[in-house]
Amino acid sequence: MVIKSPANDSHVSNPTKRIRWATQRAKRVNETHIRQSIKDRFQHRKAGSTEKKRHSGEAPHLDGIEEESESSEPNNGSEQGARRIYFNRPLPDSAKDNDGHPVNHYERNKIRTAKYTPLSFLPKNLWFQFHNVANIYFLFVILLGIYWIFGNPNPALSSAPLIIVLFLTAVKDGIEDWRRTVLDNELNNALTHRLVEWNNVNTSEDTISLWRRIKKAFTHSIISTYRLWTSKRKNRSAEGKNYAQRALDESRPSVDTRQSHRTSVFSVQSRTSEDGIQMTPVPSPQPDRSNQAGNDRLAVNDRPTTSFSFEEEDNGQSANGHLATTKDNHAGPGQAPAKFYGSVMDPYIQVPGNARFKDDYWKNVQVGDFVRLYNEDQIPADVVILATSDPDGQCYVETKNLDGETNLKVRQGLHCSRQMKHAKDCEKASFMIESEPPNPNLYQYSGVARWSQRDVRKPEDPGAEMAEPISINNLLLRGCSVRNTKWILGVVVYTGGETKIMLNSGITPSKRSRIARDLNWYVIYNFVVLFFMCLVSGIVQGVTWAKSSTSSDFFEYGSIGGSPPLDGFITFWSCVILFQNLVPISLYLSLELIRLAQAFFIYSDTFMYYERIDYPCTPKSWNISDDLGQIEYVFSDKTGTLTQNVMEFKKCTINGVPYGEAYTEAQAGMQRRQGIDIEAEGAKAHKQIAEDRVRMLQDLRKMHDNPYLHDDELTFVAPDFVTDLGGASGPGQRAANEEFMLALALCHTVITERTAGDPPKLEFKAQSPDEAALVATARDCGFTVMGRSHDSIILNVLGEERQFTVLNTLEFNSTRKRMSAIVRMPNGKIILYCKGADSVIYSRLRPSEQSQLRRMTGEHLEMFAREGLRTLCIACKEIEEGEYQAWNKEHDLAAAAITDREDKLEAVSDAIERELTLLGGTAIEDRLQDGVPDAIALLGDAGIKLWVLTGDKVETAINIGFSCNLLNNDMDLIVFKIEDESLETAEIELDKHLEAFGLTGSDEELHSARQDHRAPDPTHAIVIDGGSLELVLEDQLRQKFLLLCKQCKSVLCCRVSPSQKAAVVRMVKNGLDVMTLSVGDGANDVAMIQEADVGVGIAGEEGRQAVMSSDYAIGQFRFLQRLILVHGRWSYRRLAETIANFFYKNIVWTFALFWYQLYNNFDVTYLFDYTYVVLVNVAFTSLPVIFMGISDQDVSDKVSLAVPQLYRRGIERKEWTSVKFWTYMLDGIYQSVICYYMGHLLFAPGRFVTHNGLEINDRPRIGVYIACATIVVVNTYVLMNMYRWDWLFLLLVAISILLIWFWTGVYTAFTSSLQFYKAAPQVFGQLSFWAMILLTTGICLLPRFAAKATQKLYRPHDIDIIREQVAQGKFDYLNQYEAYVPPAKVPSAASSDLSEPPKPKQRGGTALADDERPIYPPSVANTGTTHNPRSHNGSDDTDYTGRHLSMDHPPRPSFDRPRPSFDRIRDSMDRVRPSFEASNDFTSAALLTRLESSHSGTPTRKTLHGSSSLR
């Protein structure tokens, strides 16, 4: 759609002064706003969505859409972020600096996701590592040790632990960053075809600074050295091999392969031969000037064609290239003249003809460059499409790398540039692009191409100023790939970090686990303990030296400080060095290694591998694996998460007649609740459906032998539809059925792909699986979409090929909830077809008409929804030619706007989508994923609360809830619906329901709720829609709503927006202080995934936007049970035990040194040799604790799933508490006393003489006694706390214990050990040494052993009982399964014997013994104030209870002939009740029958919520 100023044709809009109207820009958003979270990026207009809807409802006229005012001065966008890009036009003076260079400087296309360069790695990595407080502390200790006054015997050795930690962390960071660097280099050095020998006025020569030269030289030297080293290694390995052996190691290139390794010149020529496009590096041949204008454009027959296009003669320009006039465009009868789009090619421009396309690196691409892309090429930057190999300007792109979606998307070239093909055409094109500032919105772009349209008949005429809007459909984004398109010609508008994919990179917020957050406090506690130890030492030492008349006056040469205060000060800092091990330097590194191993185990779990799409469970944030073991609330989307997102068209209603046979899971769930044998009923239904399918296929073949109908793909089984289509019910119904199918075949954006074969096969590529299902059903019924030609759709209607011109497509979005197509029919009429949510369509119907049809259609849609089907309404409208032309002018203005384009288009679309005529509705099934009901039941048994947040209809969500075990018959459904949108009404409703639970919503009740982690009784469930949810999320009502939800087993939020999903997660996470997990599969789930503590993305078969922003990605919802109940529980318990043991072992070692200071006046004398102090955390005690965190296992994965109740300790956070921390600390202090005083008492008598008469009671040898005993005690203690003793862990414990013996023996064998020389044979040869170790170990561990034994015998935990039963063989039945535990084998939470499989469930709920069934207080018993339609006392003064009890009423025939599926489902519905919410006007039938056409009548009236469109 192009705006041309001097035109008088009725079909062309006529704005005036269009040259600079797009220069009025909004204020530029700063960089911080540009790089906000994805929630704000994609929802940056949510705040005004309500106002926009009201505006669209109150302003049917388009007076508010005006041309943008003209700026007095040209604005090049530098001030406000927008940009103007010039092609073969000189820059205006305002766009140049004093030197004539462009003022605007754009980012390079070279990207770097790596943190480091070879030159910056060392300083930058150290800078990041010393953000860790522990590293700073140990660096400070090392610096203190340099000064001899603080008594460090070996300052160099004291730095070893810190160096080892820094080195290992640097290696890990270096490997990760090297991988990123390799990927960066692959992208930056990838090849594309860029136009060279052409002046790009938008950029100047890139000047390389001295610093960049130094960095490049250093990097190149490192790379060259590495390559030289690797080549030498290969040469050495190849030596001695004969020719045959070398030939096996090397690949032999084929002829084609050898030919592909050519220079860019020949590479270009090879591609030219395919389509005849000039790609040679020689100057383009110049045609004769007299014929230049006529030869710029190839004939249609010379252009390459594609399989998805139908060739047509372009009527936009005459053969000689001049402007087309009305007399050039001969319109057929009833047709409007074709629209003229113009051309950016200037026939009078003089070109040198030197331009050529050449292979160049991505990193050299600049803003304003022409690029040519070929099939399978990746797109190097954000590119506006000028022309493609398709004459319609269409091309296919795959956005898999961008948003994860694998389905192809169609993009369009600009109309004004579709004639461009050659390099010379790029030189002759003279135009400018006004572009919006770079922003991260992947689904929106606003720009305008401007040029002067020259007329060859009037050379002296400067030309008419023309413009064409550029939208996201004309833009190729970096990272996408070209598919099914020979070539694309485009221009670059964004490069490097300004491209949309780079602005979206790194959007996932950084998350820290709860244990990691708590750990800092416990490290601070250790600092406090260390401070007091050092303070006591300094005070005592200073006071001691202040005393006179002591032996020190005779035997000492004076103090180091010279005065008591200074002595105490020096002692304080000396003790910091002595007791340095109290702060665990290796703890952080150990935890990173443990979490890395846990992430690897999760990734390697084959039971979470989804073979269908070749996708394992992928940890993306491997530092929060322990949070998976503490999840209390799970928030789940429905479509694509609980369901398969594979849509099948099942039923429809046309002109008040229902069609379609189906037996859905939701229907089976309803019958199961009624006590019906669903296996027999299902078999009967499936048999009937199979017979109907055969009959329908026969009738379809008789009516029309459709070659595109494949019997196995037919999902819509309705033989009565075929008979009605043949006229059995009269011409009226036949016409209605044809019109309905035409609407399905014309109102869409589907791409048709033809697969050769006999018969041929048509595949439909759509951005929404719903849309593909609708078009596929139209094909099966004989209304086949063959393809598109220009702006037309070719349909095969029952064997007759027809062409329909699509004038406008008003696309679907979450605000509009509808999509429309304005089509010119073959008879010249203009028809608008609209499909969307039932409430949206009903609000736009022609008022006071079709009342009977509305009522019947609403009833049918309700039936469909209660079967678990997704419903849509279909409507149409005939538009007069004059009305359309007037509206189209306003639409062109809105589409060409840069500022607020989406708002203006929404207002324009709203104006035409009124006064509609209802055609009918559709029903599509989205089946549950495999194992979803069992997974939800298992998570519920574990104490996890599952909330469903969906945008679907209420009835659909409720029936899916019953199907997947979220709801059951025993639950009272609290249906929360606020009709008047009043906060006061919402508060009254909340107070009423809270009163039933004996609550008022006070702060004390909220505090109590935070402490109570028990699962609520399965007696109540809440169902709430988006409008009511918006009210209760207000500050004054949020707490009451939260407390009400806390009392309910299940919560279903329907018709909610993405921002509301995130708000609900935030409310629960912050309000109840619990761990939350969100799981979803689409872009609308990203906000809630990022808001939760743990975000899980479902890698669906279509889109993977959620996966890109998640912490964990899985292939199916059922894998969530294993991720949480197995790996999550293991990770949480392992880390909790590891951290506690880490603090314990440091306490034992450090306090053993402290007790020795009591006997030397705290003069900071080292009891142990200094090498012991350095190596204790690095070598002697680290391996057992680390492997405890990696491989400890209390029960197997099968038992973890069989007994999900074990997970509740994580919910209650009992594995890591302050009590546990201080218990381990006190236990460590006790053991340190035993370890020290056993050695102290052994040597205290002073009569310790060896067999050779030499004494070994000097300080270093006494230290060997105490150190070895301490190491044995610590490692044995860790062994005691392990649940799983396997040969590897026992070996590691043995190695850690023996390592101190080994080190002592080796180190003391050399004289460099000084006083420690020969200490090993002297000490190890003493019987007292071994006796002391044995006694010390027993005395130290006896209290711990006694406490454990007492706890397990008299106060056993759940895990203790289960481990006993595992040992008794009560879980041996699980061995017959791999990892999946059948539901019949899942132990009941109330079962006294958890190892036994539960008894079969009785109808109506879980089978519980009478003494175990919960006793409800009067406040929560079934009363008249709680909404339970299945209870014997009616909840809302209706007769639903009576209808529920009466099962013998006669079935009602639906129409004049039997329709088995509809009669069957309506009959089954009557047995229950008409609807779960009928009494509250919550269902579509009750709502739609009373819904006024608010958007078709007087639009200024304010509509109540729920009366126009559900939010």
Tab-separated table of N, CA, C and O in Angstrom, residues 1197-1226:
chain	number	residue	atom	x	y	z
A	1197	ASP	N	15.338	-43.579	42.251
A	1197	ASP	CA	14.385	-42.735	41.533
A	1197	ASP	C	13.007	-43.380	41.493
A	1197	ASP	O	11.984	-42.688	41.564
A	1198	LYS	N	12.958	-44.703	41.396
A	1198	LYS	CA	11.669	-45.387	41.343
A	1198	LYS	C	10.907	-45.214	42.643
A	1198	LYS	O	9.701	-44.957	42.655
A	1199	VAL	N	11.609	-45.340	43.752
A	1199	VAL	CA	10.951	-45.181	45.047
A	1199	VAL	C	10.544	-43.723	45.248
A	1199	VAL	O	9.499	-43.428	45.834
A	1200	SER	N	11.351	-42.797	44.768
A	1200	SER	CA	11.005	-41.381	44.888
A	1200	SER	C	9.690	-41.082	44.185
A	1200	SER	O	8.877	-40.282	44.674
A	1201	LEU	N	9.449	-41.730	43.043
A	1201	LEU	CA	8.191	-41.532	42.334
A	1201	LEU	C	7.060	-42.338	42.960
A	1201	LEU	O	5.901	-41.920	42.940
A	1202	ALA	N	7.399	-43.512	43.505
A	1202	ALA	CA	6.366	-44.342	44.117
A	1202	ALA	C	5.870	-43.744	45.421
A	1202	ALA	O	4.724	-43.976	45.827
A	1203	VAL	N	6.718	-42.978	46.104
A	1203	VAL	CA	6.349	-42.349	47.374
A	1203	VAL	C	6.588	-40.845	47.238
A	1203	VAL	O	7.560	-40.308	47.765
A	1204	PRO	N	5.736	-40.153	46.537
A	1204	PRO	CA	5.969	-38.710	46.342
A	1204	PRO	C	5.881	-37.909	47.630
A	1204	PRO	O	6.342	-36.769	47.677
A	1205	GLN	N	5.294	-38.493	48.689
A	1205	GLN	CA	5.191	-37.767	49.960
A	1205	GLN	C	6.566	-37.430	50.538
A	1205	GLN	O	6.687	-36.531	51.376
A	1206	LEU	N	7.613	-38.116	50.089
A	1206	LEU	CA	8.957	-37.801	50.575
A	1206	LEU	C	9.370	-36.381	50.200
A	1206	LEU	O	10.259	-35.804	50.837
A	1207	TYR	N	8.742	-35.842	49.194
A	1207	TYR	CA	9.115	-34.508	48.729
A	1207	TYR	C	8.692	-33.413	49.699
A	1207	TYR	O	9.217	-32.300	49.636
A	1208	ARG	N	7.800	-33.717	50.612
A	1208	ARG	CA	7.225	-32.672	51.461
A	1208	ARG	C	8.252	-32.054	52.405
A	1208	ARG	O	8.067	-30.931	52.863
A	1209	ARG	N	9.327	-32.777	52.709
A	1209	ARG	CA	10.373	-32.168	53.543
A	1209	ARG	C	11.003	-30.978	52.837
A	1209	ARG	O	11.419	-30.016	53.474
A	1210	GLY	N	11.067	-31.043	51.507
A	1210	GLY	CA	11.600	-29.908	50.763
A	1210	GLY	C	10.652	-28.728	50.780
A	1210	GLY	O	11.082	-27.579	50.904
A	1211	ILE	N	9.360	-29.002	50.670
A	1211	ILE	CA	8.377	-27.921	50.733
A	1211	ILE	C	8.444	-27.219	52.080
A	1211	ILE	O	8.360	-25.993	52.173
A	1212	GLU	N	8.597	-28.008	53.133
A	1212	GLU	CA	8.660	-27.445	54.480
A	1212	GLU	C	10.057	-26.948	54.836
A	1212	GLU	O	10.269	-26.469	55.946
A	1213	ARG	N	11.014	-27.119	53.921
A	1213	ARG	CA	12.400	-26.629	54.092
A	1213	ARG	C	13.052	-27.196	55.351
A	1213	ARG	O	13.690	-26.460	56.129
A	1214	LYS	N	12.913	-28.465	55.541
A	1214	LYS	CA	13.455	-29.094	56.748
A	1214	LYS	C	14.858	-29.655	56.555
A	1214	LYS	O	15.486	-30.074	57.525
A	1215	GLU	N	15.339	-29.680	55.315
A	1215	GLU	CA	16.679	-30.216	55.087
A	1215	GLU	C	17.765	-29.190	55.370
A	1215	GLU	O	18.894	-29.564	55.681
A	1216	TRP	N	17.447	-27.923	55.269
A	1216	TRP	CA	18.446	-26.883	55.533
A	1216	TRP	C	17.782	-25.788	56.364
A	1216	TRP	O	17.006	-24.987	55.877
A	1217	THR	N	18.099	-25.794	57.647
A	1217	THR	CA	17.511	-24.849	58.587
A	1217	THR	C	18.604	-24.268	59.471
A	1217	THR	O	19.728	-24.788	59.532
A	1218	SER	N	18.260	-23.212	60.170
A	1218	SER	CA	19.215	-22.628	61.120
A	1218	SER	C	19.518	-23.602	62.250
A	1218	SER	O	20.654	-23.665	62.745
A	1219	VAL	N	18.507	-24.364	62.658
A	1219	VAL	CA	18.731	-25.353	63.720
A	1219	VAL	C	19.766	-26.371	63.278
A	1219	VAL	O	20.666	-26.757	64.045
A	1220	LYS	N	19.658	-26.829	62.041
A	1220	LYS	CA	20.621	-27.807	61.545
A	1220	LYS	C	22.019	-27.205	61.482
A	1220	LYS	O	23.008	-27.854	61.852
A	1221	PHE	N	22.116	-25.957	61.025
A	1221	PHE	CA	23.418	-25.312	60.931
A	1221	PHE	C	24.086	-25.226	62.299
A	1221	PHE	O	25.250	-25.622	62.453
A	1222	TRP	N	23.357	-24.734	63.307
A	1222	TRP	CA	23.966	-24.566	64.624
A	1222	TRP	C	24.179	-25.914	65.304
A	1222	TRP	O	25.123	-26.057	66.100
A	1223	THR	N	23.374	-26.906	64.979
A	1223	THR	CA	23.616	-28.256	65.532
A	1223	THR	C	24.943	-28.803	65.033
A	1223	THR	O	25.739	-29.356	65.809
A	1224	TYR	N	25.188	-28.655	63.745
A	1224	TYR	CA	26.463	-29.116	63.193
A	1224	TYR	C	27.617	-28.296	63.743
A	1224	TYR	O	28.715	-28.823	63.964
A	1225	MET	N	27.402	-27.016	63.957
A	1225	MET	CA	28.470	-26.187	64.516
A	1225	MET	C	28.809	-26.624	65.936
A	1225	MET	O	29.996	-26.765	66.302
A	1226	LEU	N	27.782	-26.852	66.750
A	1226	LEU	CA	28.028	-27.289	68.130
A	1226	LEU	C	28.643	-28.669	68.163
A	1226	LEU	O	29.525	-28.955	69.006
